[in-house]
Amino acid sequence: MRRLAVVVATAALCAAAPATEAGAAGYDEFGIASVSAELSTNQAGAHPDFTATLELKTDPASAPDATGQRAPYALVKDIKVELPPGLLANLNAVQTCSAVQFVAGAIGQGCPFGSQVGVAVIHAGLGFPLTVSIFNLETAGEDEVARLGFFAYTVPAIVRLRLRSDSDYGVDAETVGISSVVPLQAVKTTLWGDPSSSTHDTQRLTIQESINGKTESPPRSSGREPVPFMTNPTTCGASLEMGFTASSYQEPTRVSRMSAPLGEIVDCPSLNFEPSFSLTPTSREAAAPSGADVMLTIPQNEAVNGRVTSQLRNTMVRLPEGVTIAAGAADGLDSCSAAQVGFKVSPPGPARCPEAAKMAVVEIDSPSLSRPLQGAVYQRTPEPGRPVRAWLVADDLGAHIKLPGEFELDPGSGRITSLFLEAPQLPLRRLELRFKGGARGVLATPSACGIYRTAYKLTPWSGGADAEGEAPMTFDRSCGNGGFDPELSAGAVSPSAARFSPFVAALTRSSGDQNLAGLRLTLPPGVVAKLAGVEVCPDADAVSGRCSAASQIGRVAVAVGPGSSPLWIPQPGKGPTHIYLAGPVKGAPYSLVIKAPVQAGPFDLGTVVVRAAILVDPYTAQISVISDPLPQLLEGIPVSYRDVHVDIDRPRFTLNPTNCDPMQVIGTATSALGAEAALASRFQVGSCTRLGFKPKLRLRLSGGTGRNAHPALRATLKMPKGGANIARTRVVLPPSQLLENVHIRTICTRVQFTAGSCPRAAIYGYARAITPLLDQPLEGPVYLRSSSHELPDLVADLGGQVDIAVDGQVDFAAAGGMGISFTGVPDVPISKFVLSMQGGREGLLVNSRNLCSGVYRATVQMDGQNGKVHDFKTPLHNDCDKRR
């Protein structure tokens, strides 16, 4: 048998060498003369006998043979027949013939009759039409879904069936390298709707019988149960066409084309279409990442006398609200472009998608296939406004299915709607998808337990009614969450008093808690920033985050997504985050611009810019940061904040306090549902005892020195560099200086002071403070302001880059002089502070004696923020000094 196969194959190859002559006319006259196509029934989903006829142009000058046929203009090389989409053959229902059996047919039994699927009548210059059996052969290549074969006289001919994966998924039947032993003139091919039918029993010819010119056989059974082979499309509304192409050996690049009408399919809406659908999450935990197992089944009518079920055209699946895309799935995810997947590429071939782009595995079971197709769902290259897209791919059994899909995300809720439209007109028994789960699962489950329902709508090609329904899914584990109890951790990287150090803060939220929507943090007293030398981002640039590097003061890192492995932004290799210092916003003197490019895997959801107002308490100089509302959805993908890490790391920007007492960073977090949670994190610096504390205070009276004169007062405070800041100060003037009550004109009320509307008449002096933290001094008027004490308070209202109020309490000292106490001095470094009080008719001081009669000293008591005390007496300088 093996030697016989070699002999026959060698003869076939020799016979394939084209003859050197054809008809008398030129080869360019070669072409198709006529074509026709016919179905024995045009009823949708029925099983017709299908007949196609092709006749080549022949040279009228050539001599006719015994049948009246003349020679063609050239020898045909290739013929391709293009079946309309939906007109299919179920080769899986028919026995196959092996290659050995097929080749052996030239001298023996050959293929079993159970593998015969039709007949062909060939005119090839033999003097008689050649009737041959067409067999279903075993496939031999990955680029074909099936192959048919017949013997044209003594030469085997192979018809390869391919799926038009680059267009409409119809079937092409192509015969390549047709033997030129005899010149082909015409061929009529009939494929049976039911190859096992007894009506074909006299058409079951062996290869030897065909070679001998027989047109009928003795009655022979196929030996098979009745099975449908050919099936009509299940869509109506347009006339079908068959396409035919042919080329010659003499001019292989010249292709002749012609089409034939096949009629219109009828009675589509009456086809059955009763699919069932389920979608089951792989995790039943609330607020967790999850995969999903999707099962679509469509019962098929495979009876030979019946009509098939309508094929599936469109699939719409809308997941329940609360089931969203999980951000963590983007970590390590890649995408697949149209070029990589080979979408509508001719000739079609296997996809070349990265393995990291795979989101699901797919199994497709069809009655037409010997086994289920294996495939995958890949992340499709995102487009603006359409981040989550998909390719459903199956490169298996010679098929190359590439179906694009969309996952539409509701911009307000993140609800997912999956759309796969215009599916191939191929019979589908079962479609199973298993989307990856685990810590990087593609879905995020709802935050609350319960039964949720997936809505689906499946549209048939028949034009009949859609199949609509709901598929339940249950979440009943890790319930009882939904609270809001985030944790704060904050502090200086180098907690040494009076030293510059990066300041870090981290907010952590449990997966099941309500999502973070806003944040307010108040730093401990003395944690301040050096604004001097820092460029402030202009407001026009701050809105978009286009600030310069000179404005950058830090970075932010954010983890988003459910479960134990949220997605961290920024991702390695992606755009960095920035925190910039910007100008006033919402009444605050400064603000932060927090800029984070949302890039992960193949996704680029743009740049998120969040403003945060920086408030400075005018009495304590404490800094509070209040964020704008945080975005909850980006292009329909939920932003589930799990960790927010802020790192203010600009060199020599954040300064530690000079007070080593235990303190706290406090704040309030607000959830997306309006819940509030108090935040606190212990804060403490050390090494306060190493700080010195020896402030210098100079007091000078200007103007009249005689008794009852009203001198002006100038107090100048200087602080040594690098020491502790002042916490409390009390200055008691000597008995030579009394308060002139009659000069107290107007007192600013607390309401007026808070509103910044004190009358000018309430001004009794001016103050100026110089700090290394600011580019410019702070200065402003000194008011008498109402208080709950016997005397009004003396308050310096300092303005500039920030506003600070230095609040002093005026009293009568026991020794008879006037005292003033500053008990809540901010823990802020001051190089110099100058207080100038008016004299004369507007002066608050009056001399009780002639100042030139002696040297008078004020008593000064100063406490440092580090607990050190510096008490001393300082002379009250006056104009008498010039005379001494």
PDB file of N, CA, C and O in Angstrom, residues 788-837:
ATOM      1  N   SER A 788     -12.052  89.486  77.689  1.00  0.00           N
ATOM      2  CA  SER A 788     -12.827  89.122  78.870  1.00  0.00           C
ATOM      3  C   SER A 788     -12.120  89.559  80.152  1.00  0.00           C
ATOM      4  O   SER A 788     -12.585  89.263  81.253  1.00  0.00           O
ATOM      5  N   HIS A 789     -10.971  90.262  80.010  1.00  0.00           N
ATOM      6  CA  HIS A 789     -10.214  90.710  81.185  1.00  0.00           C
ATOM      7  C   HIS A 789     -10.583  92.157  81.521  1.00  0.00           C
ATOM      8  O   HIS A 789     -11.365  92.812  80.817  1.00  0.00           O
ATOM      9  N   GLU A 790      -9.943  92.641  82.553  1.00  0.00           N
ATOM     10  CA  GLU A 790     -10.233  94.014  82.998  1.00  0.00           C
ATOM     11  C   GLU A 790      -9.817  95.032  81.947  1.00  0.00           C
ATOM     12  O   GLU A 790     -10.496  96.032  81.729  1.00  0.00           O
ATOM     13  N   LEU A 791      -8.689  94.781  81.284  1.00  0.00           N
ATOM     14  CA  LEU A 791      -8.181  95.684  80.268  1.00  0.00           C
ATOM     15  C   LEU A 791      -8.274  95.024  78.899  1.00  0.00           C
ATOM     16  O   LEU A 791      -8.250  93.793  78.770  1.00  0.00           O
ATOM     17  N   PRO A 792      -8.346  95.821  77.844  1.00  0.00           N
ATOM     18  CA  PRO A 792      -8.374  95.233  76.497  1.00  0.00           C
ATOM     19  C   PRO A 792      -7.032  94.579  76.169  1.00  0.00           C
ATOM     20  O   PRO A 792      -5.985  94.902  76.748  1.00  0.00           O
ATOM     21  N   ASP A 793      -7.089  93.658  75.217  1.00  0.00           N
ATOM     22  CA  ASP A 793      -5.878  92.993  74.751  1.00  0.00           C
ATOM     23  C   ASP A 793      -5.144  93.887  73.757  1.00  0.00           C
ATOM     24  O   ASP A 793      -5.744  94.715  73.058  1.00  0.00           O
ATOM     25  N   LEU A 794      -3.849  93.695  73.705  1.00  0.00           N
ATOM     26  CA  LEU A 794      -3.015  94.387  72.726  1.00  0.00           C
ATOM     27  C   LEU A 794      -2.620  93.342  71.667  1.00  0.00           C
ATOM     28  O   LEU A 794      -1.915  92.376  71.973  1.00  0.00           O
ATOM     29  N   VAL A 795      -3.121  93.529  70.417  1.00  0.00           N
ATOM     30  CA  VAL A 795      -2.971  92.507  69.386  1.00  0.00           C
ATOM     31  C   VAL A 795      -2.277  93.104  68.175  1.00  0.00           C
ATOM     32  O   VAL A 795      -2.725  94.136  67.634  1.00  0.00           O
ATOM     33  N   ALA A 796      -1.188  92.459  67.764  1.00  0.00           N
ATOM     34  CA  ALA A 796      -0.507  92.842  66.526  1.00  0.00           C
ATOM     35  C   ALA A 796      -1.071  92.001  65.399  1.00  0.00           C
ATOM     36  O   ALA A 796      -0.975  90.773  65.414  1.00  0.00           O
ATOM     37  N   ASP A 797      -1.666  92.670  64.414  1.00  0.00           N
ATOM     38  CA  ASP A 797      -2.275  91.996  63.261  1.00  0.00           C
ATOM     39  C   ASP A 797      -1.273  92.028  62.112  1.00  0.00           C
ATOM     40  O   ASP A 797      -1.245  92.957  61.310  1.00  0.00           O
ATOM     41  N   LEU A 798      -0.449  90.957  62.005  1.00  0.00           N
ATOM     42  CA  LEU A 798       0.638  90.929  61.037  1.00  0.00           C
ATOM     43  C   LEU A 798       0.171  90.284  59.743  1.00  0.00           C
ATOM     44  O   LEU A 798      -0.432  89.202  59.748  1.00  0.00           O
ATOM     45  N   GLY A 799       0.472  90.937  58.650  1.00  0.00           N
ATOM     46  CA  GLY A 799       0.080  90.417  57.343  1.00  0.00           C
ATOM     47  C   GLY A 799       1.256  90.345  56.397  1.00  0.00           C
ATOM     48  O   GLY A 799       2.283  90.989  56.589  1.00  0.00           O
ATOM     49  N   GLY A 800       1.091  89.545  55.357  1.00  0.00           N
ATOM     50  CA  GLY A 800       2.133  89.367  54.350  1.00  0.00           C
ATOM     51  C   GLY A 800       1.857  88.090  53.603  1.00  0.00           C
ATOM     52  O   GLY A 800       0.750  87.861  53.109  1.00  0.00           O
ATOM     53  N   GLN A 801       2.858  87.222  53.490  1.00  0.00           N
ATOM     54  CA  GLN A 801       2.651  85.941  52.840  1.00  0.00           C
ATOM     55  C   GLN A 801       1.653  85.084  53.610  1.00  0.00           C
ATOM     56  O   GLN A 801       0.959  84.249  53.028  1.00  0.00           O
ATOM     57  N   VAL A 802       1.606  85.254  54.918  1.00  0.00           N
ATOM     58  CA  VAL A 802       0.574  84.654  55.755  1.00  0.00           C
ATOM     59  C   VAL A 802       0.123  85.709  56.748  1.00  0.00           C
ATOM     60  O   VAL A 802       0.759  86.753  56.900  1.00  0.00           O
ATOM     61  N   ASP A 803      -0.982  85.464  57.431  1.00  0.00           N
ATOM     62  CA  ASP A 803      -1.499  86.386  58.442  1.00  0.00           C
ATOM     63  C   ASP A 803      -1.346  85.758  59.826  1.00  0.00           C
ATOM     64  O   ASP A 803      -1.781  84.630  60.059  1.00  0.00           O
ATOM     65  N   ILE A 804      -0.717  86.520  60.724  1.00  0.00           N
ATOM     66  CA  ILE A 804      -0.489  86.043  62.084  1.00  0.00           C
ATOM     67  C   ILE A 804      -0.940  87.128  63.061  1.00  0.00           C
ATOM     68  O   ILE A 804      -0.667  88.322  62.849  1.00  0.00           O
ATOM     69  N   ALA A 805      -1.616  86.724  64.120  1.00  0.00           N
ATOM     70  CA  ALA A 805      -2.031  87.645  65.174  1.00  0.00           C
ATOM     71  C   ALA A 805      -1.243  87.327  66.437  1.00  0.00           C
ATOM     72  O   ALA A 805      -1.298  86.198  66.944  1.00  0.00           O
ATOM     73  N   VAL A 806      -0.507  88.321  66.935  1.00  0.00           N
ATOM     74  CA  VAL A 806       0.236  88.161  68.187  1.00  0.00           C
ATOM     75  C   VAL A 806      -0.608  88.791  69.278  1.00  0.00           C
ATOM     76  O   VAL A 806      -0.781  90.010  69.328  1.00  0.00           O
ATOM     77  N   ASP A 807      -1.124  87.988  70.172  1.00  0.00           N
ATOM     78  CA  ASP A 807      -2.151  88.393  71.127  1.00  0.00           C
ATOM     79  C   ASP A 807      -1.524  88.586  72.509  1.00  0.00           C
ATOM     80  O   ASP A 807      -0.982  87.647  73.092  1.00  0.00           O
ATOM     81  N   GLY A 808      -1.584  89.814  73.013  1.00  0.00           N
ATOM     82  CA  GLY A 808      -1.028  90.102  74.334  1.00  0.00           C
ATOM     83  C   GLY A 808      -2.100  90.550  75.307  1.00  0.00           C
ATOM     84  O   GLY A 808      -3.019  91.291  74.942  1.00  0.00           O
ATOM     85  N   GLN A 809      -1.973  90.106  76.533  1.00  0.00           N
ATOM     86  CA  GLN A 809      -2.930  90.476  77.577  1.00  0.00           C
ATOM     87  C   GLN A 809      -2.318  91.572  78.453  1.00  0.00           C
ATOM     88  O   GLN A 809      -1.249  91.391  79.036  1.00  0.00           O
ATOM     89  N   VAL A 810      -2.997  92.694  78.546  1.00  0.00           N
ATOM     90  CA  VAL A 810      -2.518  93.847  79.320  1.00  0.00           C
ATOM     91  C   VAL A 810      -3.082  93.766  80.742  1.00  0.00           C
ATOM     92  O   VAL A 810      -4.270  93.453  80.933  1.00  0.00           O
ATOM     93  N   ASP A 811      -2.223  94.080  81.724  1.00  0.00           N
ATOM     94  CA  ASP A 811      -2.687  94.041  83.117  1.00  0.00           C
ATOM     95  C   ASP A 811      -1.891  95.045  83.944  1.00  0.00           C
ATOM     96  O   ASP A 811      -0.928  95.661  83.462  1.00  0.00           O
ATOM     97  N   PHE A 812      -2.293  95.221  85.194  1.00  0.00           N
ATOM     98  CA  PHE A 812      -1.569  96.065  86.144  1.00  0.00           C
ATOM     99  C   PHE A 812      -0.688  95.173  87.006  1.00  0.00           C
ATOM    100  O   PHE A 812      -1.177  94.269  87.689  1.00  0.00           O
ATOM    101  N   ALA A 813       0.600  95.432  86.934  1.00  0.00           N
ATOM    102  CA  ALA A 813       1.536  94.617  87.710  1.00  0.00           C
ATOM    103  C   ALA A 813       1.444  94.976  89.200  1.00  0.00           C
ATOM    104  O   ALA A 813       1.049  96.076  89.568  1.00  0.00           O
ATOM    105  N   ALA A 814       1.831  94.035  90.023  1.00  0.00           N
ATOM    106  CA  ALA A 814       1.746  94.231  91.472  1.00  0.00           C
ATOM    107  C   ALA A 814       2.634  95.374  91.940  1.00  0.00           C
ATOM    108  O   ALA A 814       2.320  96.068  92.910  1.00  0.00           O
ATOM    109  N   ALA A 815       3.733  95.599  91.244  1.00  0.00           N
ATOM    110  CA  ALA A 815       4.658  96.663  91.654  1.00  0.00           C
ATOM    111  C   ALA A 815       4.186  98.034  91.212  1.00  0.00           C
ATOM    112  O   ALA A 815       4.861  99.027  91.469  1.00  0.00           O
ATOM    113  N   GLY A 816       3.055  98.057  90.503  1.00  0.00           N
ATOM    114  CA  GLY A 816       2.506  99.340  90.102  1.00  0.00           C
ATOM    115  C   GLY A 816       2.691  99.666  88.649  1.00  0.00           C
ATOM    116  O   GLY A 816       2.045 100.568  88.115  1.00  0.00           O
ATOM    117  N   GLY A 817       3.580  98.992  87.956  1.00  0.00           N
ATOM    118  CA  GLY A 817       3.760  99.234  86.536  1.00  0.00           C
ATOM    119  C   GLY A 817       2.753  98.458  85.702  1.00  0.00           C
ATOM    120  O   GLY A 817       1.919  97.705  86.216  1.00  0.00           O
ATOM    121  N   MET A 818       2.822  98.644  84.384  1.00  0.00           N
ATOM    122  CA  MET A 818       1.918  97.942  83.454  1.00  0.00           C
ATOM    123  C   MET A 818       2.619  96.690  82.942  1.00  0.00           C
ATOM    124  O   MET A 818       3.804  96.706  82.606  1.00  0.00           O
ATOM    125  N   GLY A 819       1.886  95.611  82.878  1.00  0.00           N
ATOM    126  CA  GLY A 819       2.438  94.365  82.358  1.00  0.00           C
ATOM    127  C   GLY A 819       1.712  93.914  81.102  1.00  0.00           C
ATOM    128  O   GLY A 819       0.547  94.243  80.876  1.00  0.00           O
ATOM    129  N   ILE A 820       2.408  93.168  80.282  1.00  0.00           N
ATOM    130  CA  ILE A 820       1.792  92.577  79.098  1.00  0.00           C
ATOM    131  C   ILE A 820       2.336  91.176  78.941  1.00  0.00           C
ATOM    132  O   ILE A 820       3.546  90.940  79.067  1.00  0.00           O
ATOM    133  N   SER A 821       1.425  90.231  78.718  1.00  0.00           N
ATOM    134  CA  SER A 821       1.802  88.818  78.628  1.00  0.00           C
ATOM    135  C   SER A 821       1.386  88.251  77.278  1.00  0.00           C
ATOM    136  O   SER A 821       0.245  88.451  76.812  1.00  0.00           O
ATOM    137  N   PHE A 822       2.331  87.541  76.665  1.00  0.00           N
ATOM    138  CA  PHE A 822       2.057  86.802  75.428  1.00  0.00           C
ATOM    139  C   PHE A 822       2.206  85.319  75.784  1.00  0.00           C
ATOM    140  O   PHE A 822       3.319  84.826  75.947  1.00  0.00           O
ATOM    141  N   THR A 823       1.055  84.645  75.928  1.00  0.00           N
ATOM    142  CA  THR A 823       1.091  83.278  76.473  1.00  0.00           C
ATOM    143  C   THR A 823       0.966  82.192  75.419  1.00  0.00           C
ATOM    144  O   THR A 823       1.144  81.013  75.721  1.00  0.00           O
ATOM    145  N   GLY A 824       0.658  82.541  74.210  1.00  0.00           N
ATOM    146  CA  GLY A 824       0.481  81.505  73.177  1.00  0.00           C
ATOM    147  C   GLY A 824       1.296  81.814  71.946  1.00  0.00           C
ATOM    148  O   GLY A 824       0.779  81.807  70.831  1.00  0.00           O
ATOM    149  N   VAL A 825       2.567  82.069  72.143  1.00  0.00           N
ATOM    150  CA  VAL A 825       3.414  82.453  71.024  1.00  0.00           C
ATOM    151  C   VAL A 825       3.623  81.241  70.104  1.00  0.00           C
ATOM    152  O   VAL A 825       3.965  80.152  70.571  1.00  0.00           O
ATOM    153  N   PRO A 826       3.432  81.407  68.793  1.00  0.00           N
ATOM    154  CA  PRO A 826       3.631  80.284  67.875  1.00  0.00           C
ATOM    155  C   PRO A 826       5.068  79.781  67.901  1.00  0.00           C
ATOM    156  O   PRO A 826       6.012  80.565  68.053  1.00  0.00           O
ATOM    157  N   ASP A 827       5.215  78.483  67.746  1.00  0.00           N
ATOM    158  CA  ASP A 827       6.539  77.850  67.700  1.00  0.00           C
ATOM    159  C   ASP A 827       7.107  78.027  66.289  1.00  0.00           C
ATOM    160  O   ASP A 827       7.196  77.069  65.506  1.00  0.00           O
ATOM    161  N   VAL A 828       7.487  79.263  66.005  1.00  0.00           N
ATOM    162  CA  VAL A 828       7.972  79.630  64.675  1.00  0.00           C
ATOM    163  C   VAL A 828       9.255  80.429  64.844  1.00  0.00           C
ATOM    164  O   VAL A 828       9.318  81.325  65.701  1.00  0.00           O
ATOM    165  N   PRO A 829      10.277  80.144  64.061  1.00  0.00           N
ATOM    166  CA  PRO A 829      11.525  80.913  64.195  1.00  0.00           C
ATOM    167  C   PRO A 829      11.352  82.367  63.762  1.00  0.00           C
ATOM    168  O   PRO A 829      10.831  82.633  62.669  1.00  0.00           O
ATOM    169  N   ILE A 830      11.762  83.290  64.634  1.00  0.00           N
ATOM    170  CA  ILE A 830      11.714  84.724  64.356  1.00  0.00           C
ATOM    171  C   ILE A 830      13.129  85.271  64.495  1.00  0.00           C
ATOM    172  O   ILE A 830      13.791  85.058  65.518  1.00  0.00           O
ATOM    173  N   SER A 831      13.581  85.955  63.475  1.00  0.00           N
ATOM    174  CA  SER A 831      14.903  86.601  63.574  1.00  0.00           C
ATOM    175  C   SER A 831      14.807  87.903  64.354  1.00  0.00           C
ATOM    176  O   SER A 831      15.657  88.203  65.205  1.00  0.00           O
ATOM    177  N   LYS A 832      13.730  88.643  64.066  1.00  0.00           N
ATOM    178  CA  LYS A 832      13.599  89.961  64.696  1.00  0.00           C
ATOM    179  C   LYS A 832      12.127  90.331  64.750  1.00  0.00           C
ATOM    180  O   LYS A 832      11.380  90.100  63.778  1.00  0.00           O
ATOM    181  N   PHE A 833      11.732  90.894  65.868  1.00  0.00           N
ATOM    182  CA  PHE A 833      10.360  91.378  66.023  1.00  0.00           C
ATOM    183  C   PHE A 833      10.431  92.781  66.615  1.00  0.00           C
ATOM    184  O   PHE A 833      11.094  93.005  67.642  1.00  0.00           O
ATOM    185  N   VAL A 834       9.757  93.723  65.953  1.00  0.00           N
ATOM    186  CA  VAL A 834       9.777  95.114  66.395  1.00  0.00           C
ATOM    187  C   VAL A 834       8.346  95.563  66.637  1.00  0.00           C
ATOM    188  O   VAL A 834       7.491  95.469  65.743  1.00  0.00           O
ATOM    189  N   LEU A 835       8.087  96.045  67.855  1.00  0.00           N
ATOM    190  CA  LEU A 835       6.783  96.593  68.224  1.00  0.00           C
ATOM    191  C   LEU A 835       6.951  98.088  68.473  1.00  0.00           C
ATOM    192  O   LEU A 835       7.748  98.505  69.316  1.00  0.00           O
ATOM    193  N   SER A 836       6.209  98.907  67.731  1.00  0.00           N
ATOM    194  CA  SER A 836       6.279 100.369  67.870  1.00  0.00           C
ATOM    195  C   SER A 836       4.925 100.880  68.311  1.00  0.00           C
ATOM    196  O   SER A 836       3.937 100.771  67.556  1.00  0.00           O
ATOM    197  N   MET A 837       4.875 101.447  69.543  1.00  0.00           N
ATOM    198  CA  MET A 837       3.638 101.993  70.062  1.00  0.00           C
ATOM    199  C   MET A 837       3.669 103.514  69.940  1.00  0.00           C
ATOM    200  O   MET A 837       4.708 104.157  70.122  1.00  0.00           O
TER     201      MET A 837
END
